[in-house]
């Protein structure tokens, strides 16, 4: 029998599952009015639907009984329970609703496939050898240079030198701002360079060959190049985006592949290189100057800041509130850097902070500075020890603390010391704004992160298309994805990345008659499906692709362009917050439109206008944030609330992990 406390938790979850299941079924509707929804699953009457609902409820009850009485909770022994519980922990009730619908659909399909078709599906769901998805690359003899070490050790600098010497090549980084930084660097040196991100493409004129500087998702696979640099290779293990690093590493057609990242990725990369026949050379680097955690925090007093300090915050609102408070309390200027700022603005802000001959003494930045931006930071101050990961509030991990904190220590001073032309530089310093966060950051910094065990993957469009072809006509793509996820077989070197966002998108575009190819493209559109405005825009774009409307930007009433002409409300009340949220949603919707305009140039034709609208939105957001007020006590209270929430969620995840480990051992 399971632990009594766990049994109580499972009973509460079962009650929630019962409630959410009926809501999910009723959201589809009665059989008579929604036959098109039910018939692909073999349901031909309301009576048959009611019977299947009753049978599925019995199966759910059996799964929970098995968990509570026999303590069987593993994916192998009790897959339905495992899926429902883990989805709820990861994605709360919206994720649970989706999982229930997909589980019920899978249940309905249990007798729909002849043995031969089921066998074909099993073969197509065999994802154990993702390196075989890139046959042209496998025919090459590549040399992989793995540059590993802490931040400020020169690993990326040396990799980029190899790219600079090449005639053709690729730089693939985790952020648009890093792609822009590399693009600017090569262009300034007179080397032809193309910038390729999801929403922007710049190709150099008058040149037959060039370097690609791109976000990792946009890495070109059909072009042979001399050198490829893939930055932050430890992101290959990321639950959301790891597939992009795996895809870039396995697929890029380069004679030399330079991977830059943390030392903990070495065993995995060596193993993968051995399996695909690539030569692997490891280059180890040491930090150019020491790094240490200070013995005390700033005690929530902004007047304790020093020239060259960078305060790292984890929300755009807090970044601007802190900037306002720092300038008010110190009388000195404060630069800001975060990912969604226009590249020109980011560059100018970084230059202002790096220049010692002005009054920009401080920087407030997002965790983007942990990804290799060249900033003259003496000391990193963590505004908080928690962050929102897209689903929940979580404590900062050991790699995050080391990656962000590692930006402390002035790069140029360290470089001069390495050349022997200067005395050893002062150590980089790390501390926190709040004393209650200090011990956590100090402890995390002192830990060693475990080795990376697996690389993330997602099934490519070609696999999804072939898998989809073996289902009855009209089968929703979100069910196909769910089925593929359930049937997939993976080798020990790989894990399946989180399917939640693609499946949420698949559900939204379900009403429109799109080709499977178009559906697969839309699965990766940059969107937050928790935003109603973005969901409505995605539906409008999908409707347009299905042939039901114009693709001109001004022909989409779902796009809230009216907010650009409204007078901003005064103060910091609810109206001001709503206005800012509308601007940020519009910014993301325009980003979606630009992303689609590069994939469907003949449909979404207002690219020039979209860039102009995006600039206006960015300016209005910046202006609005400039006028935010600062209340130190409110930030202290917020940090305390987030710490408590993160601790509760971490405890819940720990219980789940312990239960799973126990089940696996048995």
XYZ file of C-alpha atoms in Angstrom:
666
model
C 0.000 0.000 0.000
C 1.201 3.518 -0.847
C 2.142 6.089 1.791
C -1.094 7.403 3.434
C -0.274 10.993 2.502
C 0.299 9.972 -1.109
C -2.980 8.043 -1.093
C -4.760 11.188 0.052
C -3.099 13.188 -2.733
C -4.066 10.535 -5.306
C -7.691 10.623 -4.111
C -7.782 14.400 -4.552
C -6.291 14.043 -8.030
C -8.836 11.351 -8.939
C -11.681 13.655 -7.917
C -10.221 16.406 -10.051
C -9.783 14.014 -12.996
C -13.454 12.992 -12.781
C -14.603 16.623 -12.831
C -12.260 17.705 -15.618
C -13.080 14.642 -17.746
C -16.783 15.480 -17.907
C -15.967 19.098 -18.689
C -13.650 17.958 -21.484
C -16.313 15.660 -22.957
C -19.032 18.309 -22.755
C -16.718 20.832 -24.432
C -16.802 18.642 -27.560
C -20.588 18.277 -27.423
C -23.325 15.724 -28.064
C -22.809 13.155 -30.800
C -25.742 14.312 -32.957
C -24.430 17.868 -33.279
C -20.742 17.002 -33.478
C -20.597 13.823 -35.524
C -17.535 15.084 -37.402
C -15.621 15.187 -34.105
C -16.593 11.672 -33.030
C -16.777 9.631 -36.242
C -12.991 9.461 -36.873
C -12.824 7.579 -33.565
C -15.476 5.056 -34.601
C -18.346 6.537 -32.533
C -21.601 6.189 -34.505
C -24.276 7.030 -31.916
C -24.853 8.779 -28.601
C -25.453 5.396 -26.961
C -22.074 4.135 -28.122
C -20.434 7.329 -26.865
C -22.070 6.967 -23.435
C -20.949 3.337 -23.247
C -17.356 4.258 -24.074
C -17.396 7.063 -21.479
C -18.513 4.606 -18.801
C -15.816 2.092 -19.786
C -13.116 4.774 -19.768
C -14.201 5.931 -16.297
C -13.798 2.340 -15.074
C -10.288 2.258 -16.562
C -9.376 5.524 -14.803
C -10.750 4.166 -11.527
C -8.711 0.985 -11.970
C -5.537 3.023 -12.633
C -5.984 5.056 -9.436
C -6.875 1.972 -7.399
C -3.669 0.338 -8.628
C -1.683 3.391 -7.516
C -3.322 3.646 -4.089
C -3.534 -0.046 -3.097
C -0.545 -1.592 -4.865
C 1.702 1.503 -5.053
C 2.124 0.958 -8.801
C 2.738 4.399 -10.288
C 5.467 3.951 -12.912
C 5.008 4.595 -16.606
C 5.600 0.917 -17.332
C 3.192 -0.513 -14.731
C 0.461 2.143 -14.766
C 0.819 4.379 -17.855
C -2.586 6.114 -17.620
C -2.027 7.179 -14.021
C 1.560 8.203 -14.758
C 0.515 10.409 -17.674
C -2.330 12.101 -15.784
C -0.305 12.801 -12.648
C 2.828 14.052 -14.410
C 0.862 16.225 -16.818
C -1.026 17.824 -13.925
C 2.219 18.554 -12.070
C 3.846 20.018 -15.170
C 0.935 21.912 -16.752
C -1.802 22.175 -14.102
C -5.487 21.855 -15.101
C -5.138 23.066 -18.741
C -2.593 20.325 -19.375
C -4.717 17.794 -17.500
C -7.725 18.655 -19.700
C -5.687 18.010 -22.856
C -4.252 14.787 -21.463
C -7.723 13.492 -20.576
C -9.036 14.191 -24.078
C -6.056 12.463 -25.668
C -6.266 9.496 -23.289
C -9.961 9.081 -24.058
C -9.291 9.314 -27.798
C -6.568 6.685 -27.480
C -9.028 4.501 -25.570
C -11.612 4.887 -28.371
C -9.027 3.866 -30.970
C -7.991 0.687 -29.164
C -9.731 -1.645 -31.646
C -9.656 0.528 -34.759
C -6.357 -0.622 -36.229
C -5.708 -3.942 -37.991
C -2.584 -5.750 -36.853
C -0.639 -4.725 -39.974
C -1.391 -1.017 -39.484
C -0.579 -1.218 -35.786
C 2.754 -2.793 -36.701
C 3.499 0.015 -39.168
C 2.699 2.602 -36.506
C 5.038 0.856 -34.075
C 7.844 0.936 -36.637
C 7.295 4.622 -37.430
C 7.287 5.460 -33.713
C 10.764 3.932 -33.362
C 12.806 7.071 -32.632
C 15.872 5.342 -31.218
C 18.227 6.515 -33.969
C 17.569 10.237 -34.647
C 20.983 10.631 -36.301
C 19.584 8.627 -39.224
C 17.197 11.519 -39.963
C 20.164 13.317 -41.588
C 21.603 10.874 -44.177
C 23.601 13.530 -46.073
C 25.368 14.553 -42.861
C 26.117 10.940 -41.953
C 28.020 10.576 -45.238
C 30.484 13.260 -44.082
C 33.572 12.730 -41.959
C 33.195 15.514 -39.397
C 35.614 16.632 -36.698
C 33.848 17.831 -33.551
C 35.719 20.305 -31.334
C 34.108 20.443 -27.910
C 35.071 23.661 -26.063
C 34.120 23.337 -22.401
C 34.660 25.453 -19.330
C 33.048 28.035 -17.076
C 31.881 31.468 -18.208
C 34.597 34.036 -18.985
C 37.052 31.287 -19.946
C 37.377 32.132 -23.660
C 35.765 28.994 -25.098
C 33.288 30.775 -27.383
C 35.940 33.324 -28.371
C 38.231 30.553 -29.631
C 35.409 28.785 -31.463
C 34.466 32.018 -33.239
C 38.092 32.489 -34.331
C 37.815 29.190 -36.209
C 34.581 30.417 -37.812
C 36.210 33.733 -38.717
C 38.959 31.925 -40.648
C 36.431 29.894 -42.650
C 35.028 30.831 -46.063
C 31.577 29.449 -45.215
C 30.060 28.603 -41.884
C 27.275 28.777 -39.318
C 26.926 30.293 -35.876
C 23.898 28.901 -33.992
C 23.038 30.459 -30.632
C 20.225 30.244 -28.078
C 19.022 33.858 -28.367
C 18.227 36.325 -31.137
C 20.420 38.892 -29.407
C 23.446 36.551 -29.608
C 22.760 35.925 -33.298
C 22.614 39.709 -33.773
C 25.836 40.185 -31.794
C 27.716 37.665 -33.949
C 26.204 39.121 -37.135
C 27.382 42.601 -36.113
C 30.856 41.320 -35.241
C 31.439 39.647 -38.605
C 29.856 42.450 -40.612
C 32.072 45.035 -38.857
C 35.123 43.009 -39.893
C 33.993 43.073 -43.532
C 33.117 39.375 -43.603
C 29.870 38.591 -45.496
C 27.315 37.412 -42.938
C 23.632 36.495 -43.103
C 21.308 36.943 -40.130
C 18.618 34.261 -39.885
C 16.194 34.177 -36.971
C 12.584 33.062 -36.828
C 11.292 36.566 -37.548
C 14.128 38.268 -39.417
C 16.299 37.342 -42.410
C 19.122 39.485 -43.801
C 21.190 38.086 -46.685
C 24.364 39.960 -47.756
C 24.304 41.477 -51.242
C 26.932 40.791 -53.885
C 28.467 37.721 -52.276
C 28.370 34.093 -53.344
C 29.347 32.701 -49.937
C 28.851 33.888 -46.378
C 28.589 32.996 -42.718
C 25.134 32.276 -41.280
C 24.425 33.768 -37.853
C 21.201 32.250 -36.610
C 19.141 31.087 -33.687
C 19.665 27.377 -33.127
C 16.183 26.454 -34.413
C 17.072 28.058 -37.771
C 20.318 26.120 -38.343
C 20.542 25.280 -42.078
C 20.846 21.557 -42.857
C 20.841 21.532 -46.649
C 23.995 23.637 -47.054
C 27.542 22.293 -46.758
C 29.834 24.655 -44.834
C 33.412 24.628 -43.613
C 32.813 25.403 -39.929
C 29.784 25.397 -37.617
C 29.723 26.846 -34.091
C 26.871 25.714 -31.832
C 26.774 27.768 -28.642
C 25.531 26.714 -25.189
C 25.522 23.023 -26.133
C 24.436 22.047 -22.588
C 20.973 23.269 -23.651
C 20.713 19.962 -25.532
C 19.183 18.586 -22.315
C 16.522 21.312 -22.013
C 12.982 19.943 -21.673
C 11.474 22.566 -23.989
C 14.125 23.448 -26.584
C 16.720 20.677 -26.298
C 15.527 19.138 -29.586
C 16.875 22.178 -31.471
C 20.442 21.625 -30.206
C 20.220 17.886 -30.924
C 18.927 18.646 -34.406
C 21.678 21.228 -35.045
C 24.449 18.945 -33.796
C 23.288 15.836 -35.642
C 22.209 17.615 -38.824
C 24.607 20.459 -39.665
C 26.763 19.627 -42.697
C 30.075 21.090 -41.547
C 33.608 19.710 -41.877
C 34.364 21.122 -38.429
C 31.720 21.418 -35.714
C 32.664 23.550 -32.695
C 30.447 23.030 -29.640
C 30.713 25.490 -26.732
C 29.306 24.820 -23.283
C 29.623 23.332 -19.834
C 31.949 20.488 -18.943
C 29.067 18.282 -17.801
C 28.054 17.659 -21.436
C 31.356 15.967 -22.399
C 30.413 12.271 -21.798
C 27.157 12.585 -23.777
C 28.794 14.305 -26.775
C 31.658 11.794 -26.800
C 29.135 8.941 -26.762
C 27.101 10.458 -29.618
C 30.237 11.137 -31.677
C 31.324 7.522 -31.252
C 27.916 6.315 -32.460
C 27.851 8.484 -35.590
C 31.529 8.106 -36.469
C 32.640 11.710 -35.853
C 36.062 12.471 -34.404
C 35.740 14.296 -31.075
C 38.440 16.589 -29.653
C 37.817 18.110 -26.206
C 39.303 21.533 -25.393
C 39.134 22.413 -21.698
C 39.284 26.011 -20.482
C 39.744 27.619 -17.116
C 38.200 30.864 -16.031
C 40.394 33.906 -16.738
C 39.756 35.364 -13.291
C 38.433 33.979 -9.978
C 34.776 34.053 -8.966
C 33.412 34.167 -5.432
C 30.154 34.633 -3.515
C 30.232 37.596 -1.153
C 29.544 36.930 2.548
C 26.474 39.197 2.657
C 23.589 40.465 0.528
C 22.730 44.076 -0.315
C 20.023 43.876 2.358
C 17.410 45.231 -0.091
C 19.195 48.596 -0.094
C 19.856 49.944 -3.592
C 22.319 52.457 -2.159
C 24.686 49.553 -1.526
C 25.213 49.187 -5.272
C 28.675 49.909 -6.737
C 29.785 51.080 -10.162
C 29.918 48.068 -12.524
C 27.123 46.126 -10.759
C 24.571 44.122 -12.748
C 21.263 43.278 -11.075
C 19.633 40.216 -12.675
C 15.817 40.056 -12.551
C 13.461 37.471 -13.992
C 10.544 39.529 -15.268
C 10.356 42.503 -17.612
C 8.280 44.473 -15.109
C 10.840 44.009 -12.345
C 13.688 44.974 -14.670
C 12.110 48.358 -15.289
C 10.969 48.851 -11.718
C 14.500 48.197 -10.496
C 16.010 50.554 -13.070
C 13.647 53.277 -11.884
C 14.448 52.595 -8.231
C 18.228 52.471 -8.782
C 18.277 55.816 -10.586
C 16.069 57.357 -7.887
C 18.130 56.033 -4.952
C 21.651 56.527 -6.373
C 21.292 59.536 -8.648
C 23.236 57.653 -11.344
C 22.032 56.202 -14.643
C 21.158 52.518 -15.137
C 21.254 50.610 -18.447
C 18.877 47.726 -19.203
C 19.305 44.586 -21.319
C 16.732 41.871 -21.995
C 15.909 39.562 -24.867
C 12.920 41.252 -26.504
C 14.547 44.679 -26.793
C 15.394 45.631 -30.403
C 19.007 44.625 -31.185
C 20.081 48.231 -31.786
C 18.689 49.245 -28.368
C 20.445 46.346 -26.637
C 23.755 47.227 -28.280
C 23.521 50.897 -27.296
C 22.564 50.027 -23.697
C 25.479 47.585 -23.386
C 27.866 50.206 -24.810
C 26.623 52.802 -22.302
C 27.225 50.408 -19.402
C 30.656 49.297 -20.688
C 31.909 52.881 -21.170
C 33.627 54.024 -17.935
C 33.479 57.678 -18.965
C 29.762 58.338 -18.462
C 27.267 58.208 -15.614
C 25.759 54.791 -16.526
C 27.165 53.006 -13.484
C 24.692 50.120 -13.237
C 22.920 47.517 -15.345
C 19.626 45.713 -14.796
C 19.262 42.675 -17.034
C 17.341 39.468 -17.573
C 19.013 36.063 -17.291
C 19.925 36.529 -20.979
C 23.277 37.922 -19.776
C 24.160 34.372 -18.706
C 24.261 33.358 -22.372
C 27.542 35.057 -23.249
C 26.832 38.758 -23.824
C 30.017 40.826 -23.657
C 29.377 43.091 -20.670
C 31.860 44.727 -18.310
C 30.268 43.388 -15.111
C 32.194 43.538 -11.841
C 29.502 42.084 -9.593
C 26.289 40.114 -10.276
C 23.401 40.656 -7.866
C 20.469 38.231 -8.016
C 17.209 40.131 -7.546
C 15.479 36.813 -6.711
C 16.306 33.123 -6.344
C 13.207 31.927 -8.225
C 11.862 32.298 -11.753
C 8.763 31.420 -13.763
C 9.665 28.609 -16.188
C 6.539 28.968 -18.341
C 4.471 26.639 -16.144
C 5.438 27.150 -12.525
C 7.586 29.211 -10.150
C 10.809 27.255 -9.596
C 14.045 27.807 -7.654
C 17.098 28.625 -9.779
C 19.064 25.510 -10.664
C 22.777 24.992 -10.060
C 23.649 25.531 -13.764
C 21.519 28.706 -13.888
C 23.209 30.186 -10.818
C 26.672 29.411 -12.187
C 25.864 30.566 -15.714
C 24.378 33.903 -14.609
C 26.794 34.501 -11.733
C 29.705 33.675 -14.013
C 29.225 36.949 -15.878
C 30.815 38.732 -12.925
C 34.415 39.797 -13.539
C 35.394 42.304 -16.172
C 36.132 40.461 -19.417
C 38.748 42.860 -20.827
C 40.680 43.011 -17.571
C 40.704 39.213 -17.444
C 41.860 39.037 -21.066
C 44.754 41.430 -20.381
C 45.788 39.324 -17.400
C 45.718 36.192 -19.534
C 48.072 37.904 -21.990
C 50.522 38.599 -19.189
C 50.268 42.352 -19.695
C 48.535 43.228 -16.451
C 48.368 42.117 -12.820
C 45.789 39.443 -11.973
C 42.283 40.909 -12.189
C 40.040 41.278 -9.176
C 37.680 38.334 -8.714
C 34.133 38.431 -10.037
C 31.672 38.790 -7.184
C 28.189 37.332 -6.671
C 25.547 38.259 -4.122
C 21.813 38.798 -3.750
C 19.494 41.729 -3.223
C 17.497 39.980 -0.479
C 19.232 38.401 2.574
C 16.691 35.549 2.530
C 18.001 34.483 -0.912
C 21.692 34.690 -0.077
C 22.213 31.282 1.549
C 20.351 29.513 -1.286
C 22.495 31.192 -3.978
C 25.686 30.509 -2.005
C 24.748 26.829 -1.608
C 23.794 26.404 -5.272
C 27.018 28.044 -6.403
C 29.035 25.599 -4.287
C 27.395 22.520 -5.807
C 28.535 20.551 -8.840
C 25.866 20.047 -11.463
C 25.377 16.373 -12.434
C 26.526 15.183 -15.888
C 24.019 15.537 -18.700
C 22.637 12.078 -19.445
C 20.369 12.557 -22.474
C 19.716 14.808 -25.461
C 16.208 16.067 -26.198
C 14.378 15.219 -29.418
C 11.029 15.893 -31.090
C 9.772 13.867 -34.069
C 10.529 15.773 -37.297
C 7.738 16.720 -39.701
C 8.600 13.814 -42.026
C 7.975 11.270 -39.241
C 4.734 12.970 -38.175
C 3.466 13.045 -41.779
C 4.151 9.338 -42.330
C 2.671 8.427 -38.953
C -0.443 10.534 -39.684
C -1.011 8.720 -42.996
C -1.861 5.512 -41.112
C -4.881 6.979 -39.316
C -8.476 7.314 -40.554
C -9.300 10.445 -42.521
C -10.252 13.334 -40.258
C -8.245 12.141 -37.255
C -7.188 15.299 -35.366
C -3.463 15.988 -35.456
C -3.333 16.484 -31.691
C -4.434 12.870 -31.270
C -1.801 11.729 -33.770
C 0.851 13.583 -31.762
C -0.432 12.087 -28.527
C -0.390 8.596 -30.019
C 3.127 9.093 -31.392
C 4.322 10.278 -27.995
C 2.814 7.235 -26.293
C 4.151 4.703 -28.801
C 7.605 6.215 -29.286
C 10.668 4.179 -28.435
C 13.831 6.040 -27.434
C 17.396 4.942 -26.852
C 19.072 5.667 -23.479
C 20.951 8.638 -25.014
C 17.761 10.605 -25.800
C 14.604 11.883 -24.131
C 11.382 13.273 -25.584
C 11.020 17.027 -25.137
C 7.849 18.494 -23.714
C 4.941 18.091 -26.164
C 2.563 20.426 -24.316
C 2.908 23.540 -26.467
C 2.768 21.765 -29.873
C -0.270 19.785 -28.708
C -2.001 22.950 -27.463
C -1.381 24.535 -30.874
C -2.651 21.390 -32.643
C -5.884 21.603 -30.690
C -6.369 25.279 -31.601
C -5.857 24.740 -35.358
C -8.017 21.579 -35.429
C -11.170 23.250 -36.894
C -9.351 24.311 -40.069
C -8.737 22.075 -43.083
C -4.967 22.325 -43.217
C -2.570 19.962 -44.916
C -0.458 17.878 -42.582
C 2.581 19.824 -43.804
C 1.017 23.166 -42.862
C -0.073 21.763 -39.508
C 3.479 20.597 -38.767
C 4.852 24.069 -39.555
C 2.314 25.775 -37.293
C 3.222 23.451 -34.402
C 6.431 25.454 -33.952
C 5.032 28.969 -34.310
C 6.409 31.214 -31.504
C 3.307 31.690 -29.381
C 2.114 31.489 -25.804
C -1.148 29.570 -25.866
C -1.987 30.771 -22.369
C -2.667 34.167 -23.954
C -6.188 34.555 -25.327
C -5.038 37.269 -27.751
C -2.358 35.025 -29.233
C -4.762 32.088 -29.449
C -7.276 34.193 -31.391
C -4.538 35.433 -33.729
C -3.281 31.900 -34.345
C -6.812 30.790 -35.246
C -7.063 33.706 -37.681
C -3.722 32.838 -39.289
C -4.707 29.158 -39.568
C -8.045 30.155 -41.149
C -6.148 32.279 -43.660
C -3.814 29.390 -44.529
C -6.816 27.127 -45.067
C -7.875 29.521 -47.826
C -10.630 31.396 -46.070
C -9.246 34.936 -46.049
C -6.654 37.561 -46.878
C -3.175 37.483 -45.394
C -2.695 41.247 -45.273
C -1.968 42.495 -41.785
C -4.774 45.059 -41.760
C -7.356 42.406 -42.731
C -7.119 40.585 -39.382
C -9.624 42.114 -36.917
C -8.175 39.780 -34.248
C -4.955 41.864 -34.211
C -5.354 44.623 -31.636
C -3.838 47.465 -33.690
C -6.222 49.953 -32.048
C -4.076 50.003 -28.903
C -1.412 51.930 -30.857
C -3.725 54.938 -31.175
C -4.975 54.968 -27.603
C -3.762 57.456 -25.001
C -1.814 55.598 -22.291
C -3.577 55.654 -18.918
C -1.918 57.505 -16.070
C -0.534 55.953 -12.924
C 0.236 52.322 -12.098
C -3.276 50.988 -11.551
C -5.196 48.160 -13.207
C -5.871 50.191 -16.376
C -2.145 50.771 -16.818
C -1.389 47.069 -16.321
C -4.071 46.052 -18.844
C -2.734 48.558 -21.369
C 0.817 47.141 -21.022
C -0.468 43.582 -21.381
C -2.263 44.536 -24.605
C 0.943 46.023 -26.000
C 2.977 42.945 -25.100
C 0.362 40.629 -26.626
C 0.368 42.701 -29.821
C 4.157 42.461 -29.923
C 3.973 38.658 -29.780
C 1.194 38.510 -32.394
C 3.263 40.622 -34.811
C 6.226 38.331 -34.117
C 4.010 35.375 -35.097
C 2.980 37.168 -38.291
C 6.626 37.856 -39.245
C 7.561 34.232 -38.494
C 4.808 33.059 -40.845
C 5.714 35.652 -43.498
C 9.073 33.942 -44.064
C 7.422 30.549 -44.478
C 4.398 31.675 -46.530
C 5.632 34.715 -48.437
C 2.744 34.585 -50.898
C 0.126 34.569 -48.129
C 1.348 36.844 -45.319
C 2.488 39.709 -47.525
C 2.600 42.701 -45.147
C 6.110 42.061 -43.884
C 7.322 45.663 -44.227
C 4.242 46.988 -42.430
C 4.645 44.332 -39.719
C 8.218 45.476 -39.011
C 6.999 49.064 -38.718
C 4.168 48.067 -36.370
C 6.593 46.023 -34.272
C 8.895 49.042 -33.912
C 5.964 51.244 -32.808
C 4.836 48.631 -30.283
C 8.382 48.277 -28.912
C 8.677 52.047 -28.511
C 5.320 52.257 -26.711
C 6.249 49.397 -24.362
C 9.567 51.067 -23.552
C 7.820 54.404 -22.941
C 5.217 52.763 -20.703
C 7.819 50.895 -18.680
C 9.853 54.082 -18.285
C 6.967 55.508 -16.261
C 6.571 52.604 -13.848
C 6.845 53.430 -10.188
C 9.222 51.752 -7.720
C 8.300 50.437 -4.290
C 11.068 48.576 -2.496
C 8.696 47.050 0.081
C 6.478 45.655 -2.710
C 9.464 43.879 -4.332
C 10.532 42.397 -0.983
C 6.996 41.098 -0.443
C 6.886 39.688 -3.971
C 10.179 37.800 -3.496
C 8.861 36.254 -0.271
C 5.634 35.148 -1.970
C 7.525 33.601 -4.927
C 9.969 31.799 -2.600
C 7.049 30.218 -0.752
C 5.317 29.185 -3.962
C 8.507 27.728 -5.434
C 9.171 25.767 -2.226
C 5.669 24.235 -2.295
C 5.968 23.232 -5.933
C 9.482 21.856 -5.444
C 8.224 19.725 -2.524
C 5.424 18.366 -4.718
C 7.875 17.507 -7.508
C 10.194 15.850 -4.986
C 7.394 13.595 -3.753
C 6.602 12.597 -7.322
C 10.251 11.831 -8.090
C 10.592 9.740 -4.927
C 7.430 7.785 -5.758
C 8.647 7.152 -9.312
C 12.115 6.059 -8.168
C 10.541 3.657 -5.681
C 8.247 2.243 -8.370
C 11.143 1.805 -10.797
C 13.214 -0.083 -8.195
C 10.346 -2.453 -7.527
